[in-house]
């Protein structure tokens, strides 16, 4: 048994366990242990867990685990929360460059430390699957526009798409979108969590880019997004071929801290 100090953060309701692993004490957490820590009945409870580690070329390195205990792909809201955590423990001030599984990321954070703008990877390849768009914004996403999203059974529909013959093997995050005119309303079924989450950062990003490609609008844009956990924003440049200078913007706040034995 070991006692692990942790910090619980949330970004628009997407919640994470943050562990300072600069001393590499917690590098050997097992899949079962991570799953226990993320369990909402028996552990801390979270959509995912992150280890913050030292890196010689960057301010820090982010290791992200899904709630099922497995190493995950890039998590946008997790990336924003780990930036807030890095500021809180004194590693960074107002800007940072850190390394994640999909490469290097730049981010800037408010003076208060509770709002983070995170630069995402450039995106060029957006495919279609019948009426849906499929793209990778650090994690793979399926984007489908619907009506009356408030009433949709996101768990059932998302699970069905995520486990269909096309996506079952590797999994995909399923985003349902309703265009409200001045903003997009988005609900997401996340692989690895295998449930609907209150927000999904790479999903919010994927929706904004897919809709821009559909509209064939070029230039610099800032799109307001509403998710179950609050309000976010996606900024990007689009030249008709490639999306660049993509920023995922939103809250990142400490919920509580403590320690737990495993």
CSV table of N, CA and C in Angstrom, one decimal, residues 54-185:
chain,number,residue,atom,x,y,z
A,54,UNK,N,8.9,15.7,-15.3
A,54,UNK,CA,9.9,16.5,-15.9
A,54,UNK,C,10.3,16.1,-17.3
A,55,UNK,N,10.7,17.1,-18.1
A,55,UNK,CA,11.3,16.8,-19.4
A,55,UNK,C,12.4,17.8,-19.7
A,56,UNK,N,13.5,17.3,-20.3
A,56,UNK,CA,14.6,18.2,-20.5
A,56,UNK,C,14.4,19.3,-21.5
A,57,UNK,N,13.5,19.1,-22.4
A,57,UNK,CA,13.3,20.1,-23.5
A,57,UNK,C,12.1,21.0,-23.3
A,58,UNK,N,11.2,20.6,-22.3
A,58,UNK,CA,9.9,21.3,-22.1
A,58,UNK,C,9.7,21.6,-20.7
A,59,UNK,N,8.7,22.4,-20.4
A,59,UNK,CA,8.4,22.8,-19.0
A,59,UNK,C,8.0,21.5,-18.2
A,60,UNK,N,7.3,20.6,-18.8
A,60,UNK,CA,6.9,19.4,-18.2
A,60,UNK,C,6.4,18.5,-19.3
A,61,UNK,N,6.1,17.2,-18.9
A,61,UNK,CA,5.5,16.2,-19.8
A,61,UNK,C,4.2,15.7,-19.2
A,62,UNK,N,3.2,15.5,-20.0
A,62,UNK,CA,1.9,15.1,-19.6
A,62,UNK,C,1.6,13.6,-20.0
A,63,UNK,N,1.3,12.8,-19.0
A,63,UNK,CA,1.0,11.4,-19.3
A,63,UNK,C,-0.5,11.2,-18.9
A,64,UNK,N,-1.3,10.9,-19.9
A,64,UNK,CA,-2.8,10.8,-19.6
A,64,UNK,C,-3.3,9.4,-19.7
A,65,UNK,N,-4.1,9.1,-18.7
A,65,UNK,CA,-4.8,7.8,-18.6
A,65,UNK,C,-6.3,7.9,-18.6
A,66,UNK,N,-7.0,7.1,-19.4
A,66,UNK,CA,-8.4,7.1,-19.4
A,66,UNK,C,-8.9,6.6,-18.1
A,67,UNK,N,-10.2,6.8,-17.8
A,67,UNK,CA,-10.8,6.2,-16.6
A,67,UNK,C,-10.8,4.7,-16.5
A,68,UNK,N,-10.7,4.1,-17.7
A,68,UNK,CA,-10.6,2.6,-17.7
A,68,UNK,C,-9.2,2.1,-17.3
A,69,UNK,N,-8.3,3.0,-17.1
A,69,UNK,CA,-6.9,2.7,-16.6
A,69,UNK,C,-5.9,2.6,-17.7
A,70,UNK,N,-6.3,2.7,-19.0
A,70,UNK,CA,-5.4,2.6,-20.1
A,70,UNK,C,-4.8,3.9,-20.5
A,71,UNK,N,-3.6,3.9,-21.0
A,71,UNK,CA,-3.0,5.1,-21.5
A,71,UNK,C,-3.9,5.6,-22.6
A,72,UNK,N,-4.1,7.0,-22.6
A,72,UNK,CA,-5.0,7.6,-23.6
A,72,UNK,C,-4.3,8.4,-24.6
A,73,UNK,N,-5.1,8.8,-25.6
A,73,UNK,CA,-4.6,9.8,-26.6
A,73,UNK,C,-4.7,11.2,-26.0
A,74,UNK,N,-4.5,12.2,-26.8
A,74,UNK,CA,-4.5,13.6,-26.2
A,74,UNK,C,-5.9,13.9,-25.7
A,75,UNK,N,-5.9,14.6,-24.5
A,75,UNK,CA,-7.1,15.1,-23.9
A,75,UNK,C,-7.0,16.6,-23.8
A,76,UNK,N,-7.9,17.3,-24.5
A,76,UNK,CA,-7.8,18.8,-24.5
A,76,UNK,C,-8.1,19.4,-23.2
A,77,UNK,N,-9.2,19.1,-22.5
A,77,UNK,CA,-9.5,19.6,-21.2
A,77,UNK,C,-8.5,19.2,-20.2
A,78,UNK,N,-8.0,17.9,-20.3
A,78,UNK,CA,-6.9,17.5,-19.4
A,78,UNK,C,-5.7,18.3,-19.6
A,79,UNK,N,-5.4,18.6,-20.9
A,79,UNK,CA,-4.2,19.5,-21.1
A,79,UNK,C,-4.4,20.9,-20.5
A,80,UNK,N,-5.6,21.4,-20.6
A,80,UNK,CA,-5.8,22.7,-19.9
A,80,UNK,C,-5.7,22.6,-18.4
A,81,UNK,N,-6.2,21.5,-17.9
A,81,UNK,CA,-6.1,21.4,-16.4
A,81,UNK,C,-4.7,21.1,-15.9
A,82,UNK,N,-3.9,20.4,-16.7
A,82,UNK,CA,-2.5,20.2,-16.2
A,82,UNK,C,-1.7,21.5,-16.3
A,83,UNK,N,-2.1,22.4,-17.2
A,83,UNK,CA,-1.4,23.7,-17.3
A,83,UNK,C,-1.7,24.5,-16.0
A,84,UNK,N,-3.0,24.5,-15.6
A,84,UNK,CA,-3.4,25.1,-14.3
A,84,UNK,C,-2.7,24.5,-13.1
A,85,UNK,N,-2.5,23.2,-13.1
A,85,UNK,CA,-1.8,22.5,-12.1
A,85,UNK,C,-0.4,22.9,-12.0
A,86,UNK,N,0.3,23.0,-13.2
A,86,UNK,CA,1.7,23.4,-13.3
A,86,UNK,C,1.9,24.8,-12.8
A,87,UNK,N,1.0,25.7,-13.0
A,87,UNK,CA,1.1,27.0,-12.5
A,87,UNK,C,0.9,27.0,-11.0
A,88,UNK,N,0.0,26.2,-10.5
A,88,UNK,CA,-0.3,26.2,-9.0
A,88,UNK,C,0.9,25.6,-8.3
A,89,UNK,N,1.7,24.7,-8.8
A,89,UNK,CA,2.8,24.2,-8.1
A,89,UNK,C,4.1,24.9,-8.5
A,90,UNK,N,4.0,26.0,-9.2
A,90,UNK,CA,5.2,26.9,-9.4
A,90,UNK,C,6.1,26.5,-10.6
A,91,UNK,N,5.7,25.6,-11.5
A,91,UNK,CA,6.5,25.2,-12.6
A,91,UNK,C,6.5,26.3,-13.7
A,92,UNK,N,5.4,26.9,-13.9
A,92,UNK,CA,5.2,27.9,-15.0
A,92,UNK,C,4.6,29.2,-14.4
A,93,UNK,N,4.5,30.2,-15.2
A,93,UNK,CA,3.8,31.4,-14.8
A,93,UNK,C,2.6,31.7,-15.7
A,94,UNK,N,2.8,32.4,-16.8
A,94,UNK,CA,1.6,32.7,-17.6
A,94,UNK,C,1.6,32.0,-19.0
A,95,UNK,N,2.8,31.4,-19.3
A,95,UNK,CA,2.9,30.7,-20.6
A,95,UNK,C,3.7,29.4,-20.4
A,96,UNK,N,3.5,28.5,-21.3
A,96,UNK,CA,4.2,27.2,-21.2
A,96,UNK,C,4.3,26.5,-22.5
A,97,UNK,N,5.3,25.7,-22.6
A,97,UNK,CA,5.4,24.7,-23.7
A,97,UNK,C,5.6,23.4,-23.0
A,98,UNK,N,4.7,22.4,-23.3
A,98,UNK,CA,4.8,21.1,-22.7
A,98,UNK,C,4.6,20.0,-23.7
A,99,UNK,N,5.0,18.8,-23.3
A,99,UNK,CA,4.9,17.7,-24.2
A,99,UNK,C,3.8,16.7,-23.8
A,100,UNK,N,3.0,16.4,-24.8
A,100,UNK,CA,1.9,15.4,-24.6
A,100,UNK,C,2.1,14.3,-25.6
A,101,UNK,N,1.2,13.3,-25.6
A,101,UNK,CA,1.4,12.1,-26.5
A,101,UNK,C,1.3,12.5,-28.0
A,102,UNK,N,0.6,13.5,-28.3
A,102,UNK,CA,0.5,13.9,-29.7
A,102,UNK,C,1.5,15.0,-30.1
A,103,UNK,N,2.5,15.3,-29.2
A,103,UNK,CA,3.5,16.3,-29.6
A,103,UNK,C,3.5,17.5,-28.6
A,104,UNK,N,4.2,18.5,-29.0
A,104,UNK,CA,4.4,19.7,-28.2
A,104,UNK,C,3.1,20.6,-28.2
A,105,UNK,N,2.8,21.2,-27.1
A,105,UNK,CA,1.7,22.1,-27.0
A,105,UNK,C,2.2,23.4,-26.3
A,106,UNK,N,1.7,24.6,-26.9
A,106,UNK,CA,1.8,25.9,-26.2
A,106,UNK,C,0.5,26.2,-25.5
A,107,UNK,N,0.6,26.9,-24.4
A,107,UNK,CA,-0.6,27.3,-23.7
A,107,UNK,C,-0.3,28.6,-22.9
A,108,UNK,N,-1.4,29.4,-22.7
A,108,UNK,CA,-1.3,30.6,-21.9
A,108,UNK,C,-2.4,30.5,-20.9
A,109,UNK,N,-2.1,31.1,-19.7
A,109,UNK,CA,-3.1,30.9,-18.6
A,109,UNK,C,-3.3,32.3,-18.0
A,110,UNK,N,-4.5,32.5,-17.5
A,110,UNK,CA,-4.9,33.8,-16.8
A,110,UNK,C,-4.1,34.0,-15.6
A,111,UNK,N,-3.9,35.2,-15.1
A,111,UNK,CA,-3.2,35.6,-13.9
A,111,UNK,C,-3.8,34.8,-12.7
A,112,UNK,N,-5.1,34.7,-12.7
A,112,UNK,CA,-5.8,34.0,-11.6
A,112,UNK,C,-5.5,32.5,-11.6
A,113,UNK,N,-5.1,32.0,-12.8
A,113,UNK,CA,-4.8,30.6,-12.9
A,113,UNK,C,-6.0,29.7,-13.2
A,114,UNK,N,-7.1,30.3,-13.6
A,114,UNK,CA,-8.3,29.4,-13.8
A,114,UNK,C,-9.0,29.5,-15.2
A,115,UNK,N,-8.2,30.0,-16.1
A,115,UNK,CA,-8.7,30.0,-17.5
A,115,UNK,C,-7.5,29.8,-18.4
A,116,UNK,N,-7.6,28.7,-19.3
A,116,UNK,CA,-6.4,28.3,-20.1
A,116,UNK,C,-6.8,28.3,-21.5
A,117,UNK,N,-5.9,28.9,-22.4
A,117,UNK,CA,-6.0,28.8,-23.8
A,117,UNK,C,-4.9,27.8,-24.3
A,118,UNK,N,-5.3,26.7,-24.8
A,118,UNK,CA,-4.4,25.6,-25.2
A,118,UNK,C,-4.3,25.4,-26.7
A,119,UNK,N,-3.1,25.5,-27.2
A,119,UNK,CA,-2.9,25.3,-28.7
A,119,UNK,C,-3.0,23.9,-29.0
A,120,UNK,N,-3.8,23.5,-30.0
A,120,UNK,CA,-4.0,22.1,-30.4
A,120,UNK,C,-3.1,21.9,-31.7
A,121,UNK,N,-3.0,20.6,-32.1
A,121,UNK,CA,-2.3,20.3,-33.3
A,121,UNK,C,-3.0,20.8,-34.5
A,122,UNK,N,-2.3,21.1,-35.6
A,122,UNK,CA,-2.9,21.5,-36.9
A,122,UNK,C,-3.7,20.3,-37.4
A,123,UNK,N,-4.7,20.6,-38.1
A,123,UNK,CA,-5.6,19.6,-38.7
A,123,UNK,C,-5.8,19.9,-40.2
A,124,UNK,N,-5.7,18.8,-41.0
A,124,UNK,CA,-5.9,19.0,-42.4
A,124,UNK,C,-6.9,17.9,-42.9
A,125,UNK,N,-6.8,16.7,-42.4
A,125,UNK,CA,-7.6,15.6,-43.0
A,125,UNK,C,-8.9,15.5,-42.2
A,126,UNK,N,-10.0,15.8,-42.9
A,126,UNK,CA,-11.3,15.6,-42.4
A,126,UNK,C,-12.1,14.7,-43.4
A,127,UNK,N,-12.6,13.6,-43.0
A,127,UNK,CA,-13.3,12.6,-43.8
A,127,UNK,C,-14.8,12.7,-43.5
A,128,UNK,N,-15.6,12.1,-44.3
A,128,UNK,CA,-17.0,11.9,-44.1
A,128,UNK,C,-17.4,10.5,-44.0
A,129,UNK,N,-18.3,10.2,-43.0
A,129,UNK,CA,-18.9,8.8,-42.9
A,129,UNK,C,-20.4,9.1,-43.0
A,130,UNK,N,-20.9,9.0,-44.2
A,130,UNK,CA,-22.3,9.3,-44.5
A,130,UNK,C,-22.5,10.8,-44.1
A,131,UNK,N,-23.4,11.1,-43.1
A,131,UNK,CA,-23.7,12.5,-42.8
A,131,UNK,C,-22.7,13.0,-41.7
A,132,UNK,N,-21.9,12.2,-41.2
A,132,UNK,CA,-21.0,12.6,-40.1
A,132,UNK,C,-19.6,12.9,-40.7
A,133,UNK,N,-18.8,13.7,-39.9
A,133,UNK,CA,-17.5,14.1,-40.2
A,133,UNK,C,-16.6,13.3,-39.2
A,134,UNK,N,-15.4,12.8,-39.7
A,134,UNK,CA,-14.5,12.1,-38.9
A,134,UNK,C,-13.1,12.7,-39.0
A,135,UNK,N,-12.5,13.1,-37.9
A,135,UNK,CA,-11.2,13.7,-37.9
A,135,UNK,C,-10.4,13.5,-36.6
A,136,UNK,N,-9.2,13.8,-36.6
A,136,UNK,CA,-8.3,13.6,-35.4
A,136,UNK,C,-7.8,15.0,-35.0
A,137,UNK,N,-8.1,15.3,-33.8
A,137,UNK,CA,-7.6,16.6,-33.2
A,137,UNK,C,-6.7,16.3,-32.0
A,138,UNK,N,-6.0,15.2,-32.1
A,138,UNK,CA,-5.2,14.7,-30.9
A,138,UNK,C,-5.8,13.4,-30.4
A,139,UNK,N,-7.1,13.2,-30.6
A,139,UNK,CA,-7.9,12.0,-30.4
A,139,UNK,C,-8.9,11.9,-31.6
A,140,UNK,N,-9.3,10.7,-31.9
A,140,UNK,CA,-10.2,10.5,-33.1
A,140,UNK,C,-11.7,10.9,-32.7
A,141,UNK,N,-12.3,11.6,-33.6
A,141,UNK,CA,-13.7,12.1,-33.3
A,141,UNK,C,-14.6,11.9,-34.5
A,142,UNK,N,-15.9,11.6,-34.1
A,142,UNK,CA,-17.0,11.4,-35.0
A,142,UNK,C,-18.0,12.5,-34.7
A,143,UNK,N,-18.3,13.4,-35.7
A,143,UNK,CA,-19.2,14.6,-35.5
A,143,UNK,C,-20.4,14.4,-36.3
A,144,UNK,N,-21.6,14.5,-35.6
A,144,UNK,CA,-22.9,14.3,-36.2
A,144,UNK,C,-23.8,15.4,-35.7
A,145,UNK,N,-24.4,16.1,-36.7
A,145,UNK,CA,-25.4,17.2,-36.4
A,145,UNK,C,-26.7,16.6,-36.2
A,146,UNK,N,-27.4,17.0,-35.1
A,146,UNK,CA,-28.8,16.5,-34.8
A,146,UNK,C,-29.7,17.6,-34.4
A,147,UNK,N,-31.0,17.3,-34.3
A,147,UNK,CA,-31.9,18.3,-33.8
A,147,UNK,C,-32.4,17.8,-32.4
A,148,UNK,N,-32.8,18.8,-31.6
A,148,UNK,CA,-33.3,18.5,-30.3
A,148,UNK,C,-32.3,17.7,-29.5
A,149,UNK,N,-31.1,18.2,-29.4
A,149,UNK,CA,-30.0,17.5,-28.7
A,149,UNK,C,-30.2,17.3,-27.2
A,150,UNK,N,-31.0,18.2,-26.6
A,150,UNK,CA,-31.3,18.1,-25.2
A,150,UNK,C,-31.9,16.8,-24.9
A,151,UNK,N,-32.8,16.3,-25.8
A,151,UNK,CA,-33.6,15.1,-25.5
A,151,UNK,C,-32.9,13.8,-26.0
A,152,UNK,N,-31.8,13.9,-26.7
A,152,UNK,CA,-31.1,12.8,-27.3
A,152,UNK,C,-30.6,11.8,-26.2
A,153,UNK,N,-30.7,10.5,-26.4
A,153,UNK,CA,-30.1,9.6,-25.5
A,153,UNK,C,-28.6,9.4,-26.0
A,154,UNK,N,-27.8,10.3,-25.5
A,154,UNK,CA,-26.4,10.3,-25.9
A,154,UNK,C,-25.6,9.0,-25.6
A,155,UNK,N,-25.9,8.5,-24.4
A,155,UNK,CA,-25.2,7.2,-24.0
A,155,UNK,C,-25.5,6.1,-25.0
A,156,UNK,N,-26.8,5.9,-25.3
A,156,UNK,CA,-27.2,4.8,-26.1
A,156,UNK,C,-26.7,5.0,-27.6
A,157,UNK,N,-26.9,6.2,-28.1
A,157,UNK,CA,-26.5,6.5,-29.5
A,157,UNK,C,-25.0,6.5,-29.7
A,158,UNK,N,-24.4,7.1,-28.7
A,158,UNK,CA,-22.9,7.2,-28.7
A,158,UNK,C,-22.3,5.8,-28.6
A,159,UNK,N,-22.8,5.0,-27.7
A,159,UNK,CA,-22.2,3.7,-27.5
A,159,UNK,C,-22.4,2.8,-28.8
A,160,UNK,N,-23.6,3.0,-29.5
A,160,UNK,CA,-23.8,2.3,-30.7
A,160,UNK,C,-22.8,2.6,-31.8
A,161,UNK,N,-22.6,3.9,-32.0
A,161,UNK,CA,-21.6,4.3,-33.0
A,161,UNK,C,-20.2,3.9,-32.7
A,162,UNK,N,-19.8,4.2,-31.4
A,162,UNK,CA,-18.5,3.8,-31.0
A,162,UNK,C,-18.1,2.4,-31.1
A,163,UNK,N,-19.2,1.5,-31.0
A,163,UNK,CA,-19.0,0.1,-31.1
A,163,UNK,C,-19.4,-0.6,-32.4
A,164,UNK,N,-19.7,0.3,-33.4
A,164,UNK,CA,-20.1,-0.3,-34.7
A,164,UNK,C,-18.9,-1.0,-35.4
A,165,UNK,N,-19.1,-1.7,-36.5
A,165,UNK,CA,-18.0,-2.4,-37.1
A,165,UNK,C,-16.9,-1.6,-37.6
A,166,UNK,N,-17.1,-0.3,-37.9
A,166,UNK,CA,-16.1,0.6,-38.4
A,166,UNK,C,-15.1,1.0,-37.3
A,167,UNK,N,-15.7,1.3,-36.1
A,167,UNK,CA,-14.9,1.9,-35.0
A,167,UNK,C,-14.6,1.1,-33.8
A,168,UNK,N,-15.2,-0.1,-33.7
A,168,UNK,CA,-15.2,-0.9,-32.5
A,168,UNK,C,-13.7,-1.2,-32.1
A,169,UNK,N,-12.8,-1.6,-33.0
A,169,UNK,CA,-11.5,-2.0,-32.6
A,169,UNK,C,-10.7,-1.0,-31.9
A,170,UNK,N,-10.6,0.2,-32.5
A,170,UNK,CA,-9.8,1.3,-32.0
A,170,UNK,C,-10.6,2.3,-31.1
A,171,UNK,N,-11.9,2.3,-31.3
A,171,UNK,CA,-12.8,3.2,-30.6
A,171,UNK,C,-12.8,4.6,-31.2
A,172,UNK,N,-13.8,5.4,-30.9
A,172,UNK,CA,-13.9,6.7,-31.4
A,172,UNK,C,-14.7,7.5,-30.5
A,173,UNK,N,-14.4,8.8,-30.3
A,173,UNK,CA,-15.3,9.7,-29.5
A,173,UNK,C,-16.4,10.2,-30.4
A,174,UNK,N,-17.6,10.2,-29.9
A,174,UNK,CA,-18.8,10.5,-30.7
A,174,UNK,C,-19.4,11.8,-30.2
A,175,UNK,N,-19.4,12.8,-31.0
A,175,UNK,CA,-19.9,14.2,-30.7
A,175,UNK,C,-21.2,14.5,-31.4
A,176,UNK,N,-22.2,14.8,-30.7
A,176,UNK,CA,-23.5,15.3,-31.3
A,176,UNK,C,-23.6,16.8,-31.1
A,177,UNK,N,-24.0,17.4,-32.2
A,177,UNK,CA,-23.9,18.9,-32.3
A,177,UNK,C,-25.3,19.4,-32.7
A,178,UNK,N,-25.7,20.5,-32.1
A,178,UNK,CA,-26.8,21.3,-32.5
A,178,UNK,C,-26.4,22.8,-32.7
A,179,UNK,N,-26.6,23.3,-33.9
A,179,UNK,CA,-26.2,24.7,-34.2
A,179,UNK,C,-27.2,25.6,-33.7
A,180,UNK,N,-26.9,26.4,-32.7
A,180,UNK,CA,-27.8,27.4,-32.1
A,180,UNK,C,-27.7,28.8,-32.6
A,181,UNK,N,-26.9,28.9,-33.7
A,181,UNK,CA,-26.8,30.2,-34.3
A,181,UNK,C,-25.6,31.0,-33.8
A,182,UNK,N,-25.7,31.5,-32.6
A,182,UNK,CA,-24.5,32.2,-32.0
A,182,UNK,C,-23.6,31.3,-31.3
A,183,UNK,N,-23.9,30.0,-31.1
A,183,UNK,CA,-23.0,29.1,-30.5
A,183,UNK,C,-23.4,27.7,-30.9
A,184,UNK,N,-22.5,26.7,-30.7
A,184,UNK,CA,-22.8,25.3,-30.9
A,184,UNK,C,-23.1,24.7,-29.5
A,185,UNK,N,-24.0,23.8,-29.5
A,185,UNK,CA,-24.3,23.0,-28.3
A,185,UNK,C,-23.8,21.6,-28.6
